[in-house]
PDB file of C-alpha atoms in Angstrom:
ATOM      1  CA  MET A   1     112.098  93.862  95.902  1.00 93.00           C
ATOM      2  CA  TYR A   2     109.864  91.997  98.850  1.00 96.00           C
ATOM      3  CA  LEU A   3     107.290  90.048  98.608  1.00 96.00           C
ATOM      4  CA  TYR A   4     104.695  90.600 102.071  1.00 95.00           C
ATOM      5  CA  VAL A   5     102.474  87.316 102.495  1.00 95.00           C
ATOM      6  CA  ARG A   6      99.792  87.638 105.498  1.00 91.00           C
ATOM      7  CA  GLN A   7      97.425  84.419 105.724  1.00 92.00           C
ATOM      8  CA  ALA A   8      94.635  83.302 107.291  1.00 90.00           C
ATOM      9  CA  ILE A   9      91.770  80.905 107.259  1.00 90.00           C
ATOM     10  CA  LEU A  10      87.974  82.062 106.997  1.00 88.00           C
ATOM     11  CA  VAL A  11      85.508  80.377 110.053  1.00 87.00           C
ATOM     12  CA  ASP A  12      83.074  80.786 106.516  1.00 75.00           C
ATOM     13  CA  ASN A  13      82.470  82.905 103.543  1.00 67.00           C
ATOM     14  CA  GLY A  14      80.869  85.439 105.672  1.00 72.00           C
ATOM     15  CA  GLY A  15      84.200  86.432 106.497  1.00 85.00           C
ATOM     16  CA  LEU A  16      85.235  88.131 103.479  1.00 87.00           C
ATOM     17  CA  GLY A  17      84.159  91.599 104.233  1.00 88.00           C
ATOM     18  CA  TRP A  18      86.554  91.310 107.499  1.00 88.00           C
ATOM     19  CA  ALA A  19      89.092  90.552 105.193  1.00 90.00           C
ATOM     20  CA  ARG A  20      88.594  93.208 102.318  1.00 91.00           C
ATOM     21  CA  ALA A  21      88.554  95.081 105.945  1.00 89.00           C
ATOM     22  CA  VAL A  22      92.226  94.000 106.506  1.00 89.00           C
ATOM     23  CA  ARG A  23      93.131  95.244 103.356  1.00 91.00           C
ATOM     24  CA  ALA A  24      91.845  98.567 103.346  1.00 90.00           C
ATOM     25  CA  GLY A  25      93.257  98.771 106.673  1.00 89.00           C
ATOM     26  CA  LEU A  26      97.004  97.174 105.849  1.00 90.00           C
ATOM     27  CA  GLN A  27      97.167  99.635 102.648  1.00 90.00           C
ATOM     28  CA  GLU A  28      96.714 102.768 104.339  1.00 88.00           C
ATOM     29  CA  ALA A  29      98.976 101.661 107.151  1.00 88.00           C
ATOM     30  CA  LEU A  30     101.686 100.723 104.798  1.00 88.00           C
ATOM     31  CA  GLY A  31     101.131 103.297 101.828  1.00 89.00           C
ATOM     32  CA  GLN A  32     101.464 100.038  99.020  1.00 89.00           C
ATOM     33  CA  PRO A  33      98.955  98.301  97.123  1.00 92.00           C
ATOM     34  CA  VAL A  34      97.308  95.300  98.718  1.00 93.00           C
ATOM     35  CA  HIS A  35      95.897  92.859  97.424  1.00 95.00           C
ATOM     36  CA  LEU A  36      93.499  90.470  98.701  1.00 96.00           C
ATOM     37  CA  TRP A  37      93.345  85.941  97.317  1.00 96.00           C
ATOM     38  CA  GLN A  38      91.554  83.086  98.170  1.00 94.00           C
ATOM     39  CA  ASN A  39      92.767  80.155  97.264  1.00 93.00           C
ATOM     40  CA  ALA A  40      90.787  78.882  94.560  1.00 93.00           C
ATOM     41  CA  TYR A  41      90.394  75.353  92.779  1.00 91.00           C
ATOM     42  CA  SER A  42      93.142  74.110  95.154  1.00 89.00           C
ATOM     43  CA  ALA A  43      94.024  72.849  98.600  1.00 82.00           C
ATOM     44  CA  ALA A  44      92.270  75.233 101.636  1.00 85.00           C
ATOM     45  CA  ALA A  45      89.722  76.706  99.202  1.00 84.00           C
ATOM     46  CA  ASP A  46      89.300  78.684 103.159  1.00 86.00           C
ATOM     47  CA  ARG A  47      92.343  80.078 102.963  1.00 91.00           C
ATOM     48  CA  ILE A  48      92.867  84.010 102.636  1.00 92.00           C
ATOM     49  CA  SER A  49      95.995  85.505 101.619  1.00 95.00           C
ATOM     50  CA  TRP A  50      96.928  89.024 101.681  1.00 94.00           C
ATOM     51  CA  THR A  51      99.524  90.319  99.693  1.00 96.00           C
ATOM     52  CA  CYS A  52     102.184  93.615  99.312  1.00 94.00           C
ATOM     53  CA  TRP A  53     104.751  94.284  96.767  1.00 95.00           C
ATOM     54  CA  CYS A  54     107.861  96.293  98.876  1.00 93.00           C
ATOM     55  CA  ALA A  55     110.947  97.506  98.070  1.00 92.00           C
ATOM     56  CA  ASP A  56     112.113  98.634 101.523  1.00 91.00           C
ATOM     57  CA  LEU A  57     111.590  96.172 104.980  1.00 93.00           C
ATOM     58  CA  GLY A  58     111.903  99.345 107.084  1.00 91.00           C
ATOM     59  CA  VAL A  59     108.678 101.384 105.129  1.00 87.00           C
ATOM     60  CA  LEU A  60     107.236  97.886 105.539  1.00 89.00           C
ATOM     61  CA  GLU A  61     108.434  97.306 109.354  1.00 90.00           C
ATOM     62  CA  ASP A  62     106.842 100.935 110.251  1.00 87.00           C
ATOM     63  CA  GLY A  63     103.882 100.214 108.444  1.00 86.00           C
ATOM     64  CA  LEU A  64     103.137  97.661 109.778  1.00 84.00           C
ATOM     65  CA  LEU A  65     103.695  97.866 113.714  1.00 82.00           C
ATOM     66  CA  SER A  66     100.968 100.808 113.333  1.00 76.00           C
ATOM     67  CA  VAL A  67      98.393  98.050 113.291  1.00 71.00           C
ATOM     68  CA  PRO A  68      99.337  95.483 115.278  1.00 62.00           C
ATOM     69  CA  ASP A  69      96.851  92.449 115.124  1.00 58.00           C
ATOM     70  CA  ARG A  70      95.193  93.335 118.273  1.00 46.00           C
ATOM     71  CA  GLY A  71      94.786  97.361 117.324  1.00 48.00           C
ATOM     72  CA  GLY A  72      94.156  99.100 114.283  1.00 56.00           C
ATOM     73  CA  LEU A  73      92.786  96.276 112.550  1.00 65.00           C
ATOM     74  CA  PRO A  74      89.041  95.044 112.221  1.00 66.00           C
ATOM     75  CA  ASP A  75      88.414  92.293 115.068  1.00 67.00           C
ATOM     76  CA  GLY A  76      89.080  88.600 113.480  1.00 66.00           C
ATOM     77  CA  ARG A  77      86.917  86.658 116.118  1.00 73.00           C
ATOM     78  CA  GLY A  78      84.434  84.606 114.501  1.00 75.00           C
ATOM     79  CA  SER A  79      85.474  85.037 111.324  1.00 80.00           C
ATOM     80  CA  ALA A  80      89.034  83.691 111.074  1.00 78.00           C
ATOM     81  CA  VAL A  81      90.142  80.201 112.493  1.00 84.00           C
ATOM     82  CA  PRO A  82      91.722  81.636 115.699  1.00 79.00           C
ATOM     83  CA  GLY A  83      95.837  80.473 115.347  1.00 78.00           C
ATOM     84  CA  SER A  84      95.525  80.399 111.615  1.00 82.00           C
ATOM     85  CA  ALA A  85      97.121  83.567 110.934  1.00 83.00           C
ATOM     86  CA  GLY A  86     100.411  83.649 110.162  1.00 88.00           C
ATOM     87  CA  GLU A  87     103.061  85.827 108.366  1.00 91.00           C
ATOM     88  CA  ARG A  88     105.872  85.533 105.323  1.00 94.00           C
ATOM     89  CA  LEU A  89     108.648  87.151 103.274  1.00 96.00           C
ATOM     90  CA  PHE A  90     110.005  86.344 100.455  1.00 97.00           C
ATOM     91  CA  ALA A  91     112.504  88.188  97.998  1.00 96.00           C
ATOM     92  CA  VAL A  92     112.235  88.372  94.121  1.00 96.00           C
ATOM     93  CA  VAL A  93     115.532  85.866  92.541  1.00 95.00           C
ATOM     94  CA  HIS A  94     113.495  86.444  88.848  1.00 94.00           C
ATOM     95  CA  GLY A  95     111.425  88.906  87.264  1.00 94.00           C
ATOM     96  CA  ASP A  96     109.686  92.485  87.806  1.00 91.00           C
ATOM     97  CA  PRO A  97     106.376  92.040  89.659  1.00 91.00           C
ATOM     98  CA  ASP A  98     104.032  94.460  88.917  1.00 86.00           C
ATOM     99  CA  PRO A  99     102.297  95.824  92.181  1.00 85.00           C
ATOM    100  CA  ALA A 100      99.542  97.470  90.940  1.00 80.00           C
ATOM    101  CA  SER A 101      98.225  94.909  87.992  1.00 79.00           C
ATOM    102  CA  PRO A 102      98.483  91.187  90.057  1.00 81.00           C
ATOM    103  CA  GLY A 103      96.265  89.722  87.623  1.00 90.00           C
ATOM    104  CA  ARG A 104      92.684  88.362  88.190  1.00 95.00           C
ATOM    105  CA  TYR A 105      94.589  85.058  89.024  1.00 96.00           C
ATOM    106  CA  LEU A 106      97.437  83.994  90.429  1.00 96.00           C
ATOM    107  CA  ARG A 107      99.120  80.573  89.826  1.00 94.00           C
ATOM    108  CA  SER A 108     101.343  79.910  92.496  1.00 94.00           C
ATOM    109  CA  GLN A 109     104.093  76.880  92.431  1.00 90.00           C
ATOM    110  CA  ARG A 110     106.070  76.338  95.058  1.00 90.00           C
ATOM    111  CA  ALA A 111     108.032  73.724  96.509  1.00 87.00           C
ATOM    112  CA  VAL A 112     111.369  73.624  98.541  1.00 87.00           C
ATOM    113  CA  GLY A 113     115.192  72.996  97.674  1.00 79.00           C
ATOM    114  CA  THR A 114     117.092  69.720  98.535  1.00 76.00           C
ATOM    115  CA  ALA A 115     119.977  70.370 101.102  1.00 74.00           C
ATOM    116  CA  GLY A 116     123.263  70.900  99.705  1.00 69.00           C
ATOM    117  CA  HIS A 117     121.995  71.663  96.372  1.00 67.00           C
ATOM    118  CA  LEU A 118     120.122  74.983  97.745  1.00 77.00           C
ATOM    119  CA  ASP A 119     122.987  76.880  95.134  1.00 78.00           C
ATOM    120  CA  ARG A 120     121.368  74.312  91.859  1.00 78.00           C
ATOM    121  CA  GLY A 121     117.736  75.155  93.321  1.00 78.00           C
ATOM    122  CA  LEU A 122     117.696  78.934  92.774  1.00 85.00           C
ATOM    123  CA  GLN A 123     119.451  78.701  89.264  1.00 85.00           C
ATOM    124  CA  ALA A 124     116.906  76.324  88.351  1.00 83.00           C
ATOM    125  CA  GLY A 125     114.404  78.128  89.271  1.00 86.00           C
ATOM    126  CA  ILE A 126     115.540  81.101  87.291  1.00 89.00           C
ATOM    127  CA  GLU A 127     115.934  78.652  84.618  1.00 86.00           C
ATOM    128  CA  MET A 128     112.490  77.406  85.045  1.00 85.00           C
ATOM    129  CA  ALA A 129     110.695  80.749  84.994  1.00 90.00           C
ATOM    130  CA  LYS A 130     113.205  81.651  81.655  1.00 90.00           C
ATOM    131  CA  LYS A 131     111.322  78.439  80.261  1.00 85.00           C
ATOM    132  CA  SER A 132     107.620  78.877  81.294  1.00 88.00           C
ATOM    133  CA  GLU A 133     107.837  82.076  79.738  1.00 90.00           C
ATOM    134  CA  GLU A 134     109.124  80.969  76.893  1.00 88.00           C
ATOM    135  CA  VAL A 135     106.252  78.378  76.284  1.00 86.00           C
ATOM    136  CA  THR A 136     103.498  80.181  77.637  1.00 89.00           C
ATOM    137  CA  GLY A 137     104.266  83.975  76.890  1.00 89.00           C
ATOM    138  CA  ALA A 138     102.769  84.558  80.413  1.00 90.00           C
ATOM    139  CA  PRO A 139     105.547  86.312  82.738  1.00 91.00           C
ATOM    140  CA  SER A 140     106.576  84.724  85.941  1.00 93.00           C
ATOM    141  CA  VAL A 141     108.357  86.088  88.845  1.00 95.00           C
ATOM    142  CA  PHE A 142     110.484  83.572  91.192  1.00 95.00           C
ATOM    143  CA  VAL A 143     110.681  84.293  94.767  1.00 96.00           C
ATOM    144  CA  ARG A 144     112.255  82.486  97.464  1.00 95.00           C
ATOM    145  CA  ALA A 145     111.306  82.483 101.113  1.00 94.00           C
ATOM    146  CA  ALA A 146     113.273  85.756 103.984  1.00 95.00           C
ATOM    147  CA  THR A 147     111.411  84.177 106.419  1.00 93.00           C
ATOM    148  CA  GLY A 148     109.506  80.053 106.723  1.00 88.00           C
ATOM    149  CA  THR A 149     111.312  76.928 105.834  1.00 87.00           C
ATOM    150  CA  MET A 150     114.927  77.334 104.596  1.00 86.00           C
ATOM    151  CA  GLY A 151     115.464  77.235 100.668  1.00 86.00           C
ATOM    152  CA  ALA A 152     111.482  77.560 100.430  1.00 91.00           C
ATOM    153  CA  VAL A 153     110.828  78.938  96.166  1.00 93.00           C
ATOM    154  CA  ALA A 154     108.358  79.539  94.664  1.00 93.00           C
ATOM    155  CA  TRP A 155     107.211  80.714  90.846  1.00 93.00           C
ATOM    156  CA  LEU A 156     104.168  83.462  90.629  1.00 96.00           C
ATOM    157  CA  THR A 157     102.430  83.618  87.557  1.00 95.00           C
ATOM    158  CA  PRO A 158      98.867  85.926  87.126  1.00 95.00           C
ATOM    159  CA  PHE A 159      96.743  85.836  84.518  1.00 95.00           C
ATOM    160  CA  ASP A 160      93.580  88.676  83.462  1.00 94.00           C
ATOM    161  CA  THR A 161      91.079  85.721  83.057  1.00 95.00           C
ATOM    162  CA  MET A 162      90.948  82.102  83.520  1.00 95.00           C
ATOM    163  CA  ALA A 163      90.930  80.924  80.121  1.00 96.00           C
ATOM    164  CA  GLU A 164      94.593  82.449  79.681  1.00 95.00           C
ATOM    165  CA  PHE A 165      95.408  80.608  82.901  1.00 94.00           C
ATOM    166  CA  GLN A 166      93.652  77.158  80.654  1.00 94.00           C
ATOM    167  CA  GLN A 167      96.189  78.189  77.935  1.00 93.00           C
ATOM    168  CA  ALA A 168      98.889  78.069  79.314  1.00 92.00           C
ATOM    169  CA  ASN A 169      98.745  75.389  81.086  1.00 89.00           C
ATOM    170  CA  GLU A 170      97.415  73.354  77.939  1.00 89.00           C
ATOM    171  CA  LYS A 171     100.899  75.228  76.137  1.00 87.00           C
ATOM    172  CA  LEU A 172     102.832  73.556  79.620  1.00 84.00           C
ATOM    173  CA  LEU A 173     101.212  69.852  79.695  1.00 81.00           C
ATOM    174  CA  GLY A 174     101.879  69.693  75.808  1.00 78.00           C
ATOM    175  CA  GLU A 175     105.274  70.509  75.903  1.00 69.00           C
ATOM    176  CA  ALA A 176     107.226  67.679  75.867  1.00 61.00           C
ATOM    177  CA  ASN A 177     110.399  69.274  75.961  1.00 62.00           C
ATOM    178  CA  TRP A 178     109.005  71.826  79.204  1.00 59.00           C
ATOM    179  CA  LEU A 179     107.965  68.350  80.713  1.00 62.00           C
ATOM    180  CA  TRP A 180     112.192  67.019  79.916  1.00 57.00           C
ATOM    181  CA  TYR A 181     113.114  70.131  81.471  1.00 56.00           C
ATOM    182  CA  ARG A 182     111.203  70.025  84.570  1.00 63.00           C
ATOM    183  CA  ASP A 183     112.322  66.551  85.742  1.00 64.00           C
ATOM    184  CA  ARG A 184     115.981  67.044  84.998  1.00 61.00           C
ATOM    185  CA  GLN A 185     115.700  69.868  87.886  1.00 64.00           C
ATOM    186  CA  ALA A 186     113.632  67.252  89.843  1.00 65.00           C
ATOM    187  CA  GLU A 187     117.473  66.200  92.304  1.00 66.00           C
ATOM    188  CA  ALA A 188     117.295  70.499  92.958  1.00 69.00           C
ATOM    189  CA  THR A 189     113.818  70.217  94.760  1.00 68.00           C
ATOM    190  CA  GLN A 190     112.781  68.059  97.970  1.00 69.00           C
ATOM    191  CA  SER A 191     110.774  65.372  96.444  1.00 65.00           C
ATOM    192  CA  GLY A 192     107.123  65.378  97.375  1.00 63.00           C
ATOM    193  CA  SER A 193     107.496  69.225  98.301  1.00 69.00           C
ATOM    194  CA  VAL A 194     106.880  70.932  94.480  1.00 79.00           C
ATOM    195  CA  SER A 195     102.754  71.711  94.536  1.00 85.00           C
ATOM    196  CA  THR A 196     100.710  74.248  92.068  1.00 88.00           C
ATOM    197  CA  ALA A 197      97.509  76.383  93.916  1.00 93.00           C
ATOM    198  CA  LEU A 198      95.676  78.970  92.159  1.00 95.00           C
ATOM    199  CA  HIS A 199      94.416  82.361  94.065  1.00 96.00           C
ATOM    200  CA  ARG A 200      90.932  84.553  93.219  1.00 96.00           C
ATOM    201  CA  ARG A 201      91.996  88.333  94.109  1.00 95.00           C
ATOM    202  CA  ILE A 202      88.776  89.123  95.661  1.00 93.00           C
ATOM    203  CA  ILE A 203      88.085  92.962  94.240  1.00 85.00           C
ATOM    204  CA  ASP A 204      86.553  95.049  96.707  1.00 73.00           C
TER     205      ASP A 204
END
């Protein structure tokens, strides 16, 4: 399973109408659920993301070729910062994403593996996902970059409400064993590369 991510930075919140129209266009072309997210309580608050889970990259390619950047999708001039658009692919390493039920909020925790320890980093990432699930009860999907920065990984955890996010976050921060477990894996990731963001799903 792969996660397709398309991102852009809005000029202002008035661009959400355009972003919704792009989501509709992508979903029609891909024949798969496409979800629109905006960063919430995190850096780059004007960044939006369109995401789609897919099992067949050939189907993804055929769909995207039918909506190239300069045709088939609503024009983003005046809505998105020029040059801010980009695409990435992530491959699932651990977990079972549910494309139809992505949650209202999504926590993404990102890191970049240390050169010479990438395999260890993947194993540590799986262990961290399992430990997080054990502590919080919230399922996580662990993914690795298929395009973009080599060694980039992310843990994705959906929540239906902010209350659920708060509860899970407080369980992790209050669990001494979790902190020790996380620190034990520190050598597997590049110093300063770990970051956490919360994304709010924009519902039509």
